[in-house]
Coordinates of C-alpha atoms in Angstrom, one line a residue:
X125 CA 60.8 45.0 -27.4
X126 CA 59.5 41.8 -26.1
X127 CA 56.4 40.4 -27.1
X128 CA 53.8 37.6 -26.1
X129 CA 50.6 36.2 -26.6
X130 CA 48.5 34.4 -24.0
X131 CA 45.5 31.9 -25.1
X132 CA 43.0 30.8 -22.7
X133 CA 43.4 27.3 -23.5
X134 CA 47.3 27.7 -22.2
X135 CA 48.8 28.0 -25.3
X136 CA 51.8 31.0 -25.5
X137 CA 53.7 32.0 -28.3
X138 CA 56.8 34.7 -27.4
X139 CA 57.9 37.2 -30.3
X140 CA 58.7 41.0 -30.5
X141 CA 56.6 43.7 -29.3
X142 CA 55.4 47.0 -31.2
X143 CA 53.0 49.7 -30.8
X144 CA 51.6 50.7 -27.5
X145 CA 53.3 49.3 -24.8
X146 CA 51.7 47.5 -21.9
X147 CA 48.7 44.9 -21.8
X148 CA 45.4 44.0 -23.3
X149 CA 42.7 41.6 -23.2
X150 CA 40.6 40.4 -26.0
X151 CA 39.1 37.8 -28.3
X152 CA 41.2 36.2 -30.8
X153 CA 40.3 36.3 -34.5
X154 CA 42.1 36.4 -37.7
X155 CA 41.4 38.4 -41.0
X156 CA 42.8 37.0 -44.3
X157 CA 43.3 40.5 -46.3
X158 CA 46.5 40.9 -47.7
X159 CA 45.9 44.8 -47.7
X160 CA 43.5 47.4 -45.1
X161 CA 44.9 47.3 -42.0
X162 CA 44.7 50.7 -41.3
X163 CA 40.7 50.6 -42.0
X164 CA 40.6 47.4 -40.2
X165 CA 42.4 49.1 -37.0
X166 CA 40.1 51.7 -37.3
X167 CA 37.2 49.9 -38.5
X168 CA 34.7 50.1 -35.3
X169 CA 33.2 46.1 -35.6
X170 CA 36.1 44.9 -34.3
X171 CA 35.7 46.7 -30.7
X172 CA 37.4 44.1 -28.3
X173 CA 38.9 42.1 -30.6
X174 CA 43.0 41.0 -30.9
X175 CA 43.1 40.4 -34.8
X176 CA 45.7 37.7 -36.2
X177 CA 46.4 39.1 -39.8
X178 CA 47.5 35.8 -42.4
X179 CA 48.8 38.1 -44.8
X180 CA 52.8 37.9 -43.7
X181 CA 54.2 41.3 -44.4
X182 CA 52.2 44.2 -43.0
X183 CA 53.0 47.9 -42.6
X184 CA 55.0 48.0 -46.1
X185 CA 52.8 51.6 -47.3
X186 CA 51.9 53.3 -44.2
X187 CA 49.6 55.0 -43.1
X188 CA 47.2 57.9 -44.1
X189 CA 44.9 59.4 -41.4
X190 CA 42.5 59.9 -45.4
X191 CA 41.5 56.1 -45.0
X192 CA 40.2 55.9 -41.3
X193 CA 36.9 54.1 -40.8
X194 CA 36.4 55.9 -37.3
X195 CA 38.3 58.8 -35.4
X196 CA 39.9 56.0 -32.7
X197 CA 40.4 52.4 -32.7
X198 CA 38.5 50.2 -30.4
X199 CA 40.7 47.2 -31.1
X200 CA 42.5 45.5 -28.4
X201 CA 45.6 43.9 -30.3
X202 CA 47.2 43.0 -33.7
X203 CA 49.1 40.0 -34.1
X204 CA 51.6 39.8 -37.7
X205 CA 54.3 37.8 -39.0
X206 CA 56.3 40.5 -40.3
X207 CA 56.1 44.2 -39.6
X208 CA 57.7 47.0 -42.2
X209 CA 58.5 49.9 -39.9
X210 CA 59.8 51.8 -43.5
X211 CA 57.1 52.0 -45.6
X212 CA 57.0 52.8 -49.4
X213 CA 53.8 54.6 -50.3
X214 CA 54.3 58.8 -51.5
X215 CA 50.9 59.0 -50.1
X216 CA 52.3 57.6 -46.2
X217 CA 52.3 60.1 -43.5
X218 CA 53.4 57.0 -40.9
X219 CA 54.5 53.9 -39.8
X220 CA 52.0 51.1 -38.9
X221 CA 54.1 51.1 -35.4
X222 CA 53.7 55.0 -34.7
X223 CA 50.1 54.7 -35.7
X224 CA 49.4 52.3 -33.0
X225 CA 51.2 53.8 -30.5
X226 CA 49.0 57.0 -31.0
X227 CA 45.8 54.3 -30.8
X228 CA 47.3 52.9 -28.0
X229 CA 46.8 49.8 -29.4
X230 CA 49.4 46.6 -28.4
X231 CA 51.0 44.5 -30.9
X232 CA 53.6 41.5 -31.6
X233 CA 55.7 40.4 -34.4
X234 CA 57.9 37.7 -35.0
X235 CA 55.0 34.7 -34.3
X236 CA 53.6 31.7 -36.0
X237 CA 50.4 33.5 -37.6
X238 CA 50.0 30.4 -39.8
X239 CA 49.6 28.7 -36.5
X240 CA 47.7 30.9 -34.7
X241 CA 44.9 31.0 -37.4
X242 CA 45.0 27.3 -37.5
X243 CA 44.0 27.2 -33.5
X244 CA 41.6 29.6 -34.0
X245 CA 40.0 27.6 -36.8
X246 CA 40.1 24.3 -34.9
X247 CA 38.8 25.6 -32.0
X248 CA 36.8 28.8 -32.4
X249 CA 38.1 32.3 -31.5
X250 CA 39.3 32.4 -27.7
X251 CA 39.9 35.1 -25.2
X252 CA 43.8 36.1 -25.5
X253 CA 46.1 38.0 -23.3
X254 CA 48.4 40.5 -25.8
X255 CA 51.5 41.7 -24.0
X256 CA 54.9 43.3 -24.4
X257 CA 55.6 42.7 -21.2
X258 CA 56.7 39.9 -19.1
X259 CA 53.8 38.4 -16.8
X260 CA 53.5 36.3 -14.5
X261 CA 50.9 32.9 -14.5
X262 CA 49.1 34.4 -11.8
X263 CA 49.2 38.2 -13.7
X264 CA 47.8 36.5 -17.0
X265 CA 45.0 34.7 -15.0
X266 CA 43.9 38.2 -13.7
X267 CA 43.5 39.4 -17.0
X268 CA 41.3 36.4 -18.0
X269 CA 38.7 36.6 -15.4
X270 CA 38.3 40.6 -15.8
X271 CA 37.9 40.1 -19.7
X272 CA 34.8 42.2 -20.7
X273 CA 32.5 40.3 -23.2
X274 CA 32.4 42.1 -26.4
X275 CA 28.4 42.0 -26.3
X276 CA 27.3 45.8 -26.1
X277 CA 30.4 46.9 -27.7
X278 CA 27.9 48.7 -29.8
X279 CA 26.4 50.8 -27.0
X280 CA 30.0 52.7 -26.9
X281 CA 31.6 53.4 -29.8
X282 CA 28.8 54.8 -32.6
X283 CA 27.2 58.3 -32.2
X284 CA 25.8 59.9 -28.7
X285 CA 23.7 62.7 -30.0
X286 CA 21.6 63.3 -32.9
X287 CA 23.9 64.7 -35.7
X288 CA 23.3 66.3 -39.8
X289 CA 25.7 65.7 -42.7
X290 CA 23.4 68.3 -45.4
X291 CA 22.8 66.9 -48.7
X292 CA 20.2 67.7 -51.4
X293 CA 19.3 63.8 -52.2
X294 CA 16.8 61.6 -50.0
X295 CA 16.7 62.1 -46.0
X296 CA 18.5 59.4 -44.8
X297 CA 18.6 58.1 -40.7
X298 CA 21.6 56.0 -40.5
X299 CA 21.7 54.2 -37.5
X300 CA 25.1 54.0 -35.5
X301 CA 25.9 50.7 -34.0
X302 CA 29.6 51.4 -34.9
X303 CA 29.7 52.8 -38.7
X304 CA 32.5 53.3 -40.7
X305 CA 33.6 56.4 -42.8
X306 CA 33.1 54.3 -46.3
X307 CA 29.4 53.9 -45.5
X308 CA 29.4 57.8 -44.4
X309 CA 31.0 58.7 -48.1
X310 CA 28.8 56.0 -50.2
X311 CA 25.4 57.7 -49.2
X312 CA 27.4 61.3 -49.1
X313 CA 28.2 60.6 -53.1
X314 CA 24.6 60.0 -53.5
X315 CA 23.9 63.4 -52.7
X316 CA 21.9 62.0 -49.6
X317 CA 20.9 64.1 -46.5
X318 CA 22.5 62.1 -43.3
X319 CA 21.3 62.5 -40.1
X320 CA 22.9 60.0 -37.3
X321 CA 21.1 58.3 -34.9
X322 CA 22.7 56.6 -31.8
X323 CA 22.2 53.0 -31.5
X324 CA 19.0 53.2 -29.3
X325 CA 17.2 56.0 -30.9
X326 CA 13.6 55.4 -31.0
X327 CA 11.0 55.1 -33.4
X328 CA 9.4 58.3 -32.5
X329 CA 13.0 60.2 -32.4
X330 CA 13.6 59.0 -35.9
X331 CA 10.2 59.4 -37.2
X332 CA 10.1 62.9 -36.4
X333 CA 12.9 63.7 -39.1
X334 CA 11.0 62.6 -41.4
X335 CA 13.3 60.5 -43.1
X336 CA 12.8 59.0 -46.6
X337 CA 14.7 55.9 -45.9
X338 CA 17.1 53.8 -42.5
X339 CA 20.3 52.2 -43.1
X340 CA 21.2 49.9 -40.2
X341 CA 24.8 50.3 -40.2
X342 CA 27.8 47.9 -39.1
X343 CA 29.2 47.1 -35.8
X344 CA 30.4 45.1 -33.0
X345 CA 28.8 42.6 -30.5
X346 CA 26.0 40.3 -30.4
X347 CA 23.0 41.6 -32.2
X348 CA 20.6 39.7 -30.0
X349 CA 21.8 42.5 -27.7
X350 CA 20.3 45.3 -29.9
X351 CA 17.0 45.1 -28.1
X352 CA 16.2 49.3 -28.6
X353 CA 17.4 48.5 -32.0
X354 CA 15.1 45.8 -32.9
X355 CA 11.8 47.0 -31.5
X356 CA 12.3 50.1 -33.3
X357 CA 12.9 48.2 -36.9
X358 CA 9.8 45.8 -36.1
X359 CA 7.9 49.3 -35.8
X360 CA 9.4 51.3 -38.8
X361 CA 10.2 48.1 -41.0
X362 CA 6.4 48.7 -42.9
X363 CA 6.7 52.8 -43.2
X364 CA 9.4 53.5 -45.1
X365 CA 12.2 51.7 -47.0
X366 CA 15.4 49.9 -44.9
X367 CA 19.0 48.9 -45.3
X368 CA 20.7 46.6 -43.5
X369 CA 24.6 45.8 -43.4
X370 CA 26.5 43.4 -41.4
X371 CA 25.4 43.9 -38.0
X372 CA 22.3 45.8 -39.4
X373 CA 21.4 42.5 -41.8
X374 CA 21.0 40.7 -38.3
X375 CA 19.3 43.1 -36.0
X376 CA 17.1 43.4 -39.4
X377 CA 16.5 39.4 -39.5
X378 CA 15.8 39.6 -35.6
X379 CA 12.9 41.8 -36.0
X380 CA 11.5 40.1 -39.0
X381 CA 11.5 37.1 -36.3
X382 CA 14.3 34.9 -37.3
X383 CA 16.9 34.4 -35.4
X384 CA 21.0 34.4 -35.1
X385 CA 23.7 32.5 -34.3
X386 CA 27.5 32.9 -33.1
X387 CA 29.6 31.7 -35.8
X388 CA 32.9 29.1 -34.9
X389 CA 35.1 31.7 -36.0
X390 CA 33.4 34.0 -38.5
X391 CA 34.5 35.9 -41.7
X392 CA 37.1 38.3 -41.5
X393 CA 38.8 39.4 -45.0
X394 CA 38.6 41.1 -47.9
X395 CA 38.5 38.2 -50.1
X396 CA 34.6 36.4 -49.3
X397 CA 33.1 35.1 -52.4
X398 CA 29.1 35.8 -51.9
X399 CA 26.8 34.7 -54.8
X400 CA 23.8 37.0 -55.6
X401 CA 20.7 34.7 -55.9
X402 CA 18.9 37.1 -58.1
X403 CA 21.2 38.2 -60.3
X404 CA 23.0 34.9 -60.4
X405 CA 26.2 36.7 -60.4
X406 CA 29.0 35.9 -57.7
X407 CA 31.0 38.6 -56.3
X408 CA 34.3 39.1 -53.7
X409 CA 33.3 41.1 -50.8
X410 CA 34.7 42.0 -47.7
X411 CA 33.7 40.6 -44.8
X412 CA 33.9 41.7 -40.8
X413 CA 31.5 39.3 -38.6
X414 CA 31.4 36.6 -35.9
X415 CA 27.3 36.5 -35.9
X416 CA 25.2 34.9 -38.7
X417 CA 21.5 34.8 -39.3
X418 CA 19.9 31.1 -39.1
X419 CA 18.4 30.5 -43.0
X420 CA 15.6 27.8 -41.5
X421 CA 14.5 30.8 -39.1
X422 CA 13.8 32.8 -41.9
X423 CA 11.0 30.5 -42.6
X424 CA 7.0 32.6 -42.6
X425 CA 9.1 35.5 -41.7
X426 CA 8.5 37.3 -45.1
X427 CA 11.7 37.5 -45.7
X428 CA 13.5 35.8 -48.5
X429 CA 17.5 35.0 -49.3
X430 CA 19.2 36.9 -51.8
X431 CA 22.6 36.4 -51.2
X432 CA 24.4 32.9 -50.1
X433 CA 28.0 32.8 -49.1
X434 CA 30.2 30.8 -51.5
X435 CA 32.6 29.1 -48.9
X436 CA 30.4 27.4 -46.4
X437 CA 26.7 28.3 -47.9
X438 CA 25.6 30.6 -45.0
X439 CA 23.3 33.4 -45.2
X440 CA 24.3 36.9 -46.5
X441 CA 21.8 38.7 -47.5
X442 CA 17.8 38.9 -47.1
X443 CA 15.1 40.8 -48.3
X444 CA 11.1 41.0 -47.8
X445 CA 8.8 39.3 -50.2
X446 CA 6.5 42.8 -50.8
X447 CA 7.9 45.7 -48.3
X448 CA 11.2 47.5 -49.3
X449 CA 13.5 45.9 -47.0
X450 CA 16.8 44.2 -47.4
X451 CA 19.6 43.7 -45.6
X452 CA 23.4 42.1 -46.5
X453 CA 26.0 40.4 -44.0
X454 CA 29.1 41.6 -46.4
X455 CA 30.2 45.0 -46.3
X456 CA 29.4 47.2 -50.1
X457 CA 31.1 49.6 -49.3
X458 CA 34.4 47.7 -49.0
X459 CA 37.5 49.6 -47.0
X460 CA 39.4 47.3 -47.3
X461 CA 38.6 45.0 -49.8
X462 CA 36.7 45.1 -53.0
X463 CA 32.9 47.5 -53.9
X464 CA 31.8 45.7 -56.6
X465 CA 28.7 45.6 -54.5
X466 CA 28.2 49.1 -54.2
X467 CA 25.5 48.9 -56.1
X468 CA 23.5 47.9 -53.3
X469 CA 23.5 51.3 -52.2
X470 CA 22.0 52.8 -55.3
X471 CA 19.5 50.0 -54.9
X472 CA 18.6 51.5 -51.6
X473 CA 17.8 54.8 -53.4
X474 CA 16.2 53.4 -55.9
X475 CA 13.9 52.1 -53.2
X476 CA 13.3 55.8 -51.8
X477 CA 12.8 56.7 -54.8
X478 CA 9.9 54.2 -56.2
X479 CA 8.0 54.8 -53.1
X480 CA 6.7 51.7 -51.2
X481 CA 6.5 49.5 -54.6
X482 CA 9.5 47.7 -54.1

């Protein structure tokens, strides 16, 4: 099946098609883990997105509907080197191909993903026309100028209603901007009582649970765009105790009154090195973000910097001098990619549990 890939600054490269068939539009990033795609397909954050994996050979163990991050994809594309359409895995139920036909996702094979990831590192990510079928100059154009800005991805793909996952630990409101499973099972193992709250849920809605505790959870878009979001943290930020990751960690700087930034082509992988400023202990985390929160905005804030990334010194992770807030860009709870952060999460109970003395 033929295959193509359409960049907006004119750039095409031809391969094979798999997957769904037919057309999408999206922007183009790349992700450097060598295993996860299934979670990454799945993973909610990268709503809109076409994602160029670097790792060469993908599809070689399958897939097992166990590992989802989220009941549908809301990825627009995937883009690899080399796909395995005969996996070896006792645990594989599927082939990567199959699996994205059900998603209804489009992808290609048989490209330069070295160079790919090298234009997208040049030049920032791009909007991208994925197809498997053959278009036209005029065709491709069309699909450029009715490309959706991924901005208030997070409006769509979390939570509607209110909903309870029973536990007999501390009441926590998780708040969906796009959450995966991993975070789900993380509080879950901690015996916590879950109840989700859609992105825009208000302080007074979440009050009246009363919860012991707010994790801010992942997802996609700008987080400047959060606004329901960050008036409610501003509000609930001094009650009780709050958790921030990835897009959480900025909507959480934003109401503290710093301020973000769209990164030049942001981290995507499961191989980030992140150094923990208190512990003075570095760690390899996995990483899923095109936004990043300005350190010199951070400045009479109250907040303070935890964690620094070890690549190119940015941000990732905050907490307040005196109330029990805290927030990382990096995702703990891994899937794919490494949990040796995890611990993060107990530190969360450990603030329900000591009250407001942080």
């Amino acid at each position: 099946m033929y295959g193509a890939l359409y960049l907006e600054d004119g750039t095409v490269y031809e391969g094979k098609g798999f997957g769904f068939k037919g057309t999408s539009c999206g922007e183009l990033v790349f992700n450097t883990s060598m295993t996860g795609y299934q979670e990454i397909l799945t993973d909610p954050s990268y709503a809109g997105q076409v994602i160029t994996m670097t790792y060469p050979l993908i599809g070689n163990y399958g897939i097992n509907k166990t590992y989802d991050e989220a009941k549908k994809s809301y990825a627009k594309g995937m883009i690899i080197k080399s796909l395995c359409d005969n996996p070896s895995n006792f645990m594989s139920e599927k082939s990567l191909d199959e699996t994205m036909k059900e998603l209804e996702i489009v992808g290609i094979y048989g490209v330069d993903t070295r160079s790919i990831t090298k234009k997208i590192r040049n030049n920032g990510t791009m909007k991208c026309v994925i197809t498997t079928e053959k278009l036209n100059a005029e065709e491709v154009l069309e699909y450029f100028s009715n490309w959706r800005s991924e901005d208030e991805w997070m409006k769509e793909v979390g939570v509607k209603d209110v909903c309870k996952i029973d536990g007999i630990g501390p009441r926590v409101a998780l708040i969906d901007f796009g959450a995966k499973s991993n975070i789900l099972r993380n509080l879950m193992k901690r015996n916590c009582e879950i109840i989700v709250f859609p992105y825009n849920a208000s302080y007074e809605l979440i009050m009246s649970v009363k919860p012991d505790g707010i994790l801010l959870s992942n997802g996609p878009g700008n987080p400047k765009c959060a606004v329901e979001a960050i008036e409610m943290v501003r509000k609930i930020m001094d009650k009780i105790p709050v958790f921030g990751i990835c897009l959480g960690h900025q909507i959480l700087a934003l109401a503290a009154g710093g301020e973000t930034y769209k990164m030049k082509f942001g981290h995507r992988g499961g191989n980030h090195g992140v150094i923990d400023l208190n512990l003075n202990k570095s760690f390899i985390t996995s990483q899923n973000h095109g936004y990043a929160v300005h350190r010199e905005s951070l400045k009479a804030t109250g907040m303070i910097e935890i964690f620094k990334n070890l690549n190119d010194d940015t941000v990732e992770g905050i907490e307040h001098e005196y109330l029990p807030v805290f927030s990382v860009q990096f995702h703990p709870e891994g899937a794919p990619g490494p949990e040796d952060t995890s611990y993060l999460f107990d530190k969360f109970i450990d603030l329900i549990k000591r009250g407001d003395n942080k």
